[in-house]
PDB file of C-alpha atoms in Angstrom:
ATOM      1  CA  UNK A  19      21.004  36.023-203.657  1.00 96.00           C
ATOM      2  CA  UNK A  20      22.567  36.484-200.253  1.00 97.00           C
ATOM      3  CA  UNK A  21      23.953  32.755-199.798  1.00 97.00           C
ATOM      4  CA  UNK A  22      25.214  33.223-203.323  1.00 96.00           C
ATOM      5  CA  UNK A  23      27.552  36.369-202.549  1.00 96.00           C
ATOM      6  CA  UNK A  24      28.010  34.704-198.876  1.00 97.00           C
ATOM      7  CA  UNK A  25      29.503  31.755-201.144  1.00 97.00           C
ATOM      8  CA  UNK A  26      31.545  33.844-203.673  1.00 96.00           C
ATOM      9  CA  UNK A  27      32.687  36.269-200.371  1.00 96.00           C
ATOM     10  CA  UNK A  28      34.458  32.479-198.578  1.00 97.00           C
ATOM     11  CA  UNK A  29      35.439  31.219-201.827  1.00 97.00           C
ATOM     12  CA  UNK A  30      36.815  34.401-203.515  1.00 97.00           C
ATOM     13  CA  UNK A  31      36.496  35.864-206.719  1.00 97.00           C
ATOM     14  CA  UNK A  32      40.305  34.757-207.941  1.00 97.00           C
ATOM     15  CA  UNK A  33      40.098  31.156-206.823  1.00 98.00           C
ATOM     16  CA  UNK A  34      36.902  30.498-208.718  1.00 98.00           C
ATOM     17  CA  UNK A  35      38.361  32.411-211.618  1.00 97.00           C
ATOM     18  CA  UNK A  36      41.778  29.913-211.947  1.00 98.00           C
ATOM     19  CA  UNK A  37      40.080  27.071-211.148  1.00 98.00           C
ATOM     20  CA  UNK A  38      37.520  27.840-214.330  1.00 98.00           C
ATOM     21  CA  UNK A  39      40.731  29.324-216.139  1.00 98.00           C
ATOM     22  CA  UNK A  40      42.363  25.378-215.378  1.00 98.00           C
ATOM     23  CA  UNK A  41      39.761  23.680-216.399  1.00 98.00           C
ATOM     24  CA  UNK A  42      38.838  25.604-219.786  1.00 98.00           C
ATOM     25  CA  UNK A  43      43.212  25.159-220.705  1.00 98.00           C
ATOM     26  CA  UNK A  44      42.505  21.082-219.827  1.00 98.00           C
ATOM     27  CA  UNK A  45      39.936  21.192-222.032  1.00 98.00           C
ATOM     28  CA  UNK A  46      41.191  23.819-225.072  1.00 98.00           C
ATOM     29  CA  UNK A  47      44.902  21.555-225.263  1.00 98.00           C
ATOM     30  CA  UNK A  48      42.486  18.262-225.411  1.00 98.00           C
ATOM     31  CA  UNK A  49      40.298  19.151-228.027  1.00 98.00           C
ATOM     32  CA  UNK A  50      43.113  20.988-230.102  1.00 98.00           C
ATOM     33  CA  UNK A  51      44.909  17.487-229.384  1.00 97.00           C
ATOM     34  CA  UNK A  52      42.243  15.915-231.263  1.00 97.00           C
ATOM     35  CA  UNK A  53      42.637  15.515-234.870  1.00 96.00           C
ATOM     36  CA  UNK A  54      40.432  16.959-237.323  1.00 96.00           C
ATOM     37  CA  UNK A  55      38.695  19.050-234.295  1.00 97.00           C
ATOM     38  CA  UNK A  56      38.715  23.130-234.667  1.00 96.00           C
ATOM     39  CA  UNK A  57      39.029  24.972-231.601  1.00 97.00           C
ATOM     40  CA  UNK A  58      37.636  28.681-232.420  1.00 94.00           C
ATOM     41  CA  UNK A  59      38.763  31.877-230.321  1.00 91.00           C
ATOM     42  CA  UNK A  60      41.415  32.065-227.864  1.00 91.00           C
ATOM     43  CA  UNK A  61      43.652  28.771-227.531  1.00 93.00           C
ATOM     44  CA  UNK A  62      44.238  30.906-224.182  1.00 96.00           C
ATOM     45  CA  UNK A  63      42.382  30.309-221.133  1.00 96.00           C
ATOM     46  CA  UNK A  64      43.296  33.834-219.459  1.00 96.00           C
ATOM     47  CA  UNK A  65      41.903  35.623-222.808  1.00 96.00           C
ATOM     48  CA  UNK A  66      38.426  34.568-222.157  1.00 94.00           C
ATOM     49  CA  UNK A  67      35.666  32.665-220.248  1.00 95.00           C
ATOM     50  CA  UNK A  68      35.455  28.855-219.485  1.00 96.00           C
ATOM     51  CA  UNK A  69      33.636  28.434-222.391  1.00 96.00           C
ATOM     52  CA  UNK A  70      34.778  26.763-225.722  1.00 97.00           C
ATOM     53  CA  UNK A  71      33.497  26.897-228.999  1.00 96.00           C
ATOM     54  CA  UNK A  72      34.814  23.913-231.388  1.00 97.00           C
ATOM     55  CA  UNK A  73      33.560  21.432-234.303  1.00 96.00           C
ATOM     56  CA  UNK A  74      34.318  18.366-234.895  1.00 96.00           C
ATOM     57  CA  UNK A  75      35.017  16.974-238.382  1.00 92.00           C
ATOM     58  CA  UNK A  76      32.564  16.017-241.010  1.00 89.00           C
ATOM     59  CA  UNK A  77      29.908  16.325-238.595  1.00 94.00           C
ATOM     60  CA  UNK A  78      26.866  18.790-238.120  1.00 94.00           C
ATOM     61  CA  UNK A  79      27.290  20.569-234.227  1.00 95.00           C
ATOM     62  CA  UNK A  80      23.804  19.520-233.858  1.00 96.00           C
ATOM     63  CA  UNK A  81      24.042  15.967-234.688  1.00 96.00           C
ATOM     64  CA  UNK A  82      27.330  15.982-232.241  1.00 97.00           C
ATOM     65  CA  UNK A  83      25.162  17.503-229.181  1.00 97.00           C
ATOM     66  CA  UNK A  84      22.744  14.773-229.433  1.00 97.00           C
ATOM     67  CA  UNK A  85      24.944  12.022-229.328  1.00 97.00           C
ATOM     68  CA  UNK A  86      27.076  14.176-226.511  1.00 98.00           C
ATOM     69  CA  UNK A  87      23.776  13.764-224.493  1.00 97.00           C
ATOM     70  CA  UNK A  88      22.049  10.659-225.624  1.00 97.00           C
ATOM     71  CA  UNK A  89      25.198   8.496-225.528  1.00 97.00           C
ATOM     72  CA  UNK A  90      27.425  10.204-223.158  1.00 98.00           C
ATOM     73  CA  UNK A  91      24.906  12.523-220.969  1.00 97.00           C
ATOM     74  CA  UNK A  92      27.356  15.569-221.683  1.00 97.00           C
ATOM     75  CA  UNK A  93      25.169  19.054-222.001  1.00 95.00           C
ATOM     76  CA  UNK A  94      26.682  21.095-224.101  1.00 96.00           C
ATOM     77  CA  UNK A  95      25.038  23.550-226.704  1.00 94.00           C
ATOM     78  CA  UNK A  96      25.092  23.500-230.561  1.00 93.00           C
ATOM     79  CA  UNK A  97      24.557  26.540-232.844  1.00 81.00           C
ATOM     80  CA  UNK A  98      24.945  30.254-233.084  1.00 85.00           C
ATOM     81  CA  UNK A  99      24.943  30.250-229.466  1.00 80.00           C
ATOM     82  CA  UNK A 100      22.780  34.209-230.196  1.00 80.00           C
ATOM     83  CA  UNK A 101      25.169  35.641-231.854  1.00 83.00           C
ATOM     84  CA  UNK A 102      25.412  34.928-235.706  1.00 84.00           C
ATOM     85  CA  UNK A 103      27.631  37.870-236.753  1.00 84.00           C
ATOM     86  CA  UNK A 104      30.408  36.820-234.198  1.00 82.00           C
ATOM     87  CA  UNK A 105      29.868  33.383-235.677  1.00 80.00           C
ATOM     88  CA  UNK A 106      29.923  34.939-239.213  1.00 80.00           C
ATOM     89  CA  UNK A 107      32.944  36.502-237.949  1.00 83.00           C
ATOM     90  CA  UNK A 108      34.894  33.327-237.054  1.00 84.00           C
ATOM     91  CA  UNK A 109      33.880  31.441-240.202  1.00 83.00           C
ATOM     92  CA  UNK A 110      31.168  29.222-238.482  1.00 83.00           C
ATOM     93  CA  UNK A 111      27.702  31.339-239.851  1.00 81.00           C
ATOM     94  CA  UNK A 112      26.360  28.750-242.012  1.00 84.00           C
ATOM     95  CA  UNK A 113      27.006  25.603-239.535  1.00 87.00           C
ATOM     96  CA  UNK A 114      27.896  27.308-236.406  1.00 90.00           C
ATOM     97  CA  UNK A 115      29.698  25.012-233.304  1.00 93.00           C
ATOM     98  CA  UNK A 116      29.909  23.038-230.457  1.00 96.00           C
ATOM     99  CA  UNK A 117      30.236  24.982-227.030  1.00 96.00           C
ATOM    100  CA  UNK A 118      31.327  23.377-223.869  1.00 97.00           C
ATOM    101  CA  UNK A 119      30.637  25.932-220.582  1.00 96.00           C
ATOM    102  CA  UNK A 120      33.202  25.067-217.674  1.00 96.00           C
ATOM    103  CA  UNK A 121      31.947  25.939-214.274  1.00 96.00           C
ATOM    104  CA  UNK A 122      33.466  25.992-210.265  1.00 97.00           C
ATOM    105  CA  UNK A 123      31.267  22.661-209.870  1.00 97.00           C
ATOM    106  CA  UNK A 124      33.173  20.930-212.865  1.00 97.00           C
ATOM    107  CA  UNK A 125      36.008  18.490-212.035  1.00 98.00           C
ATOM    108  CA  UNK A 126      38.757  18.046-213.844  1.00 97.00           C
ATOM    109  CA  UNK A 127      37.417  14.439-214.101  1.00 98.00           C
ATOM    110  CA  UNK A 128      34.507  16.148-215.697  1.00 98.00           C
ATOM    111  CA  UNK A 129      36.940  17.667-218.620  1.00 98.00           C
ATOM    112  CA  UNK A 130      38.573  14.010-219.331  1.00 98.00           C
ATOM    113  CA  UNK A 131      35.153  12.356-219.953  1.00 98.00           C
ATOM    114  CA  UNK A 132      33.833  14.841-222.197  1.00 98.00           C
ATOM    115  CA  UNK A 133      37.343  15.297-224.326  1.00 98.00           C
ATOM    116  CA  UNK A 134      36.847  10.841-224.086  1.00 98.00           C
ATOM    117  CA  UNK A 135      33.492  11.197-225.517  1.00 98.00           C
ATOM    118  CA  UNK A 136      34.664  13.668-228.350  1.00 98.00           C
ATOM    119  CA  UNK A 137      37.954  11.345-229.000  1.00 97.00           C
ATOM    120  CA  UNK A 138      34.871   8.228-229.888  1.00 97.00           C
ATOM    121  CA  UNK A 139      32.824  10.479-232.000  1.00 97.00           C
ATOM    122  CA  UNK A 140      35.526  11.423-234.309  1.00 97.00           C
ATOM    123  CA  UNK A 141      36.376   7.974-234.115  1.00 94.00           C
ATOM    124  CA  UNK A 142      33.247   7.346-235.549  1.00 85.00           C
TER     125      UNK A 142
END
């Protein structure tokens, strides 16, 4: 516990913050730039956390995580993430979605692959 607030103390609550903030926009404007994807929540990074919720067309959030990590070795999490009334709230109840979680140890490298690896499974 100490060498984790040691680490947030020399880093600093703000830069880990825009740097998450960066990386969740790089990935929101790639998905939404993806045809036939739906982006759920805030299309803005400052309105939320670094994580995304999304679905990809004609294709079970479930079925997309495995092939995310079998094919591409991208962890990301499929369901109602614990929380079916906010997904019965944003439409997704029956199906639910696709979340990406962005972190300080992500690269913006790290954002490109996995919005790659979506681009090829819409692709089919």
């Amino acid at each position: 516990l100490q060498a984790g607030l040691q680490f947030l103390e020399k880093e600093g609550l703000a830069t880990i913050r825009s740097y998450e903030e960066e990386l969740c926009q790089n990935m929101i404007d790639g998905l939404l730039n993806i045809p036939g994807v739906c982006v759920y929540g805030p299309q803005d990074a400052k309105k939320q956390a670094a994580v995304v919720a999304f679905n990809l067309p004609n294709m079970d959030c479930s079925k997309a995580a495995y092939l995310l990590d079998s094919e591409y070795c991208i962890a990301c999490r499929p369901g109602l993430h614990c929380s079916p009334l906010a997904h019965n709230t944003i439409g997704t109840g029956g199906k639910g979605a696709l979340r990406f979680s962005m972190g300080y140890f992500n690269s913006k490298s790290d954002v490109l692959y996995a919005l790659s690896a979506v681009r090829q499974l819409v692709k089919g």
